[in-house]
Amino acid sequence: LKASSFLNIVDTSLKLKSSRVDKARAPATVPGQKPGIDWGALVRYVSATSVQFGLLASFLYGLDYVVAYYQADISTRFVALLFGFLSLRSRMFSIMDNSRPKPNKHDPVFQRKKPWWTPPPLTFPIVWSGVAVLRALSTTIAYVASGEKFFSVPLLAMVAHLSIGDTWNTINNVEKRMGTALLGVLAVLGSAAAVAYTYYLTHPLAGALLSPTVGWIAIATLLIGEIYRLNNKDGSISLLPRKGEATAKWRVPFTSFTK
């Protein structure tokens, strides 16, 4: 063989081996196959909720410590204002972006297919403001009935519920995962019912004041379920988070008060 022919044979052989190695390294793909489950997203949701609850619980514990140290007399008005504020801005304790959607028809969340009975966009901030008032009043009653302790089972149940709700807002409004939002809203509803039951055991009136909140979240759960059904007739929307979908950014707590 000539030297040039021998070199051509060697070069061809090396290219074939290289091609086989590349194919072996390449992940097997199937046309139309859905992306894998984003287990990292599930870990983020649990972690963010746990951290937020820990910060809120520490805040309540710190309030009790300050009150005991200075032997301060806390008015029920302060408790009502505090939990009214937390009902609207508990997300400032979160380590994830869970800003609410804008109440207008141009927001992507409001562009989804919805059932005919969906309330107008402006209904939601009005109703949630009423929910905040009921939370403030019921929590004040639970606070007094718990021996005027912030770090108590009823109030801890409330901040756990708020933390779960904030994480759900990340899933639904920031990451816009319709399927995972359906699973998440069930957790929100369950935690709301647990708070109402805990409040009722503490003081029946406190539980009764929270019952409209549970009812509203139950309606919201039905709405989220219908939205998922109407937008998932082809079965393409997964209940579990999938890789490649939008992911909310981490953020430092107490850096956002308005979103």
mmCIF file of N, CA, C and O in Angstrom, residues 7 18 36 42 89 96 115 117 124 140 164 172 186:
data_model
loop_
_atom_site.group_PDB
_atom_site.id
_atom_site.type_symbol
_atom_site.label_atom_id
_atom_site.label_comp_id
_atom_site.label_asym_id
_atom_site.label_seq_id
_atom_site.Cartn_x
_atom_site.Cartn_y
_atom_site.Cartn_z
ATOM 1 N N LEU A 7 -2.606 6.062 5.311
ATOM 2 C CA LEU A 7 -3.041 7.142 6.198
ATOM 3 C C LEU A 7 -4.545 7.378 6.094
ATOM 4 O O LEU A 7 -5.219 7.666 7.080
ATOM 5 N N SER A 18 -14.512 7.278 16.777
ATOM 6 C CA SER A 18 -14.953 8.495 17.439
ATOM 7 C C SER A 18 -16.468 8.644 17.366
ATOM 8 O O SER A 18 -17.123 9.047 18.314
ATOM 9 N N GLY A 36 -38.032 14.703 31.803
ATOM 10 C CA GLY A 36 -38.101 14.014 33.073
ATOM 11 C C GLY A 36 -38.644 14.897 34.189
ATOM 12 O O GLY A 36 -38.717 16.126 34.066
ATOM 13 N N LEU A 42 -39.151 20.045 43.322
ATOM 14 C CA LEU A 42 -39.882 19.575 44.502
ATOM 15 C C LEU A 42 -39.087 19.827 45.774
ATOM 16 O O LEU A 42 -39.642 20.233 46.806
ATOM 17 N N ARG A 89 -48.585 40.094 53.436
ATOM 18 C CA ARG A 89 -47.173 40.232 53.095
ATOM 19 C C ARG A 89 -46.284 39.165 53.749
ATOM 20 O O ARG A 89 -45.106 39.406 53.977
ATOM 21 N N MET A 96 -38.058 32.523 48.005
ATOM 22 C CA MET A 96 -38.359 32.386 46.578
ATOM 23 C C MET A 96 -39.260 33.530 46.134
ATOM 24 O O MET A 96 -39.982 34.121 46.938
ATOM 25 N N PRO A 115 -63.334 28.183 33.141
ATOM 26 C CA PRO A 115 -64.764 27.890 33.096
ATOM 27 C C PRO A 115 -65.578 29.176 33.083
ATOM 28 O O PRO A 115 -65.098 30.238 33.465
ATOM 29 N N TRP A 117 -67.801 30.228 34.989
ATOM 30 C CA TRP A 117 -68.129 30.812 36.283
ATOM 31 C C TRP A 117 -66.927 31.476 36.969
ATOM 32 O O TRP A 117 -67.015 31.868 38.133
ATOM 33 N N PHE A 124 -60.448 38.946 42.890
ATOM 34 C CA PHE A 124 -59.485 38.248 43.737
ATOM 35 C C PHE A 124 -58.829 39.145 44.790
ATOM 36 O O PHE A 124 -58.802 38.781 45.972
ATOM 37 N N THR A 140 -56.377 36.987 66.478
ATOM 38 C CA THR A 140 -56.379 37.751 67.730
ATOM 39 C C THR A 140 -57.130 36.995 68.823
ATOM 40 O O THR A 140 -56.669 36.917 69.970
ATOM 41 N N ILE A 164 -47.154 27.775 53.106
ATOM 42 C CA ILE A 164 -47.581 26.871 52.035
ATOM 43 C C ILE A 164 -48.250 27.663 50.914
ATOM 44 O O ILE A 164 -48.009 27.417 49.722
ATOM 45 N N ASN A 172 -47.736 28.599 40.817
ATOM 46 C CA ASN A 172 -48.812 28.967 39.896
ATOM 47 C C ASN A 172 -48.563 30.271 39.153
ATOM 48 O O ASN A 172 -48.770 30.352 37.940
ATOM 49 N N LEU A 186 -54.190 21.831 46.767
ATOM 50 C CA LEU A 186 -54.764 20.870 47.719
ATOM 51 C C LEU A 186 -54.070 20.981 49.078
ATOM 52 O O LEU A 186 -54.708 20.857 50.127
#
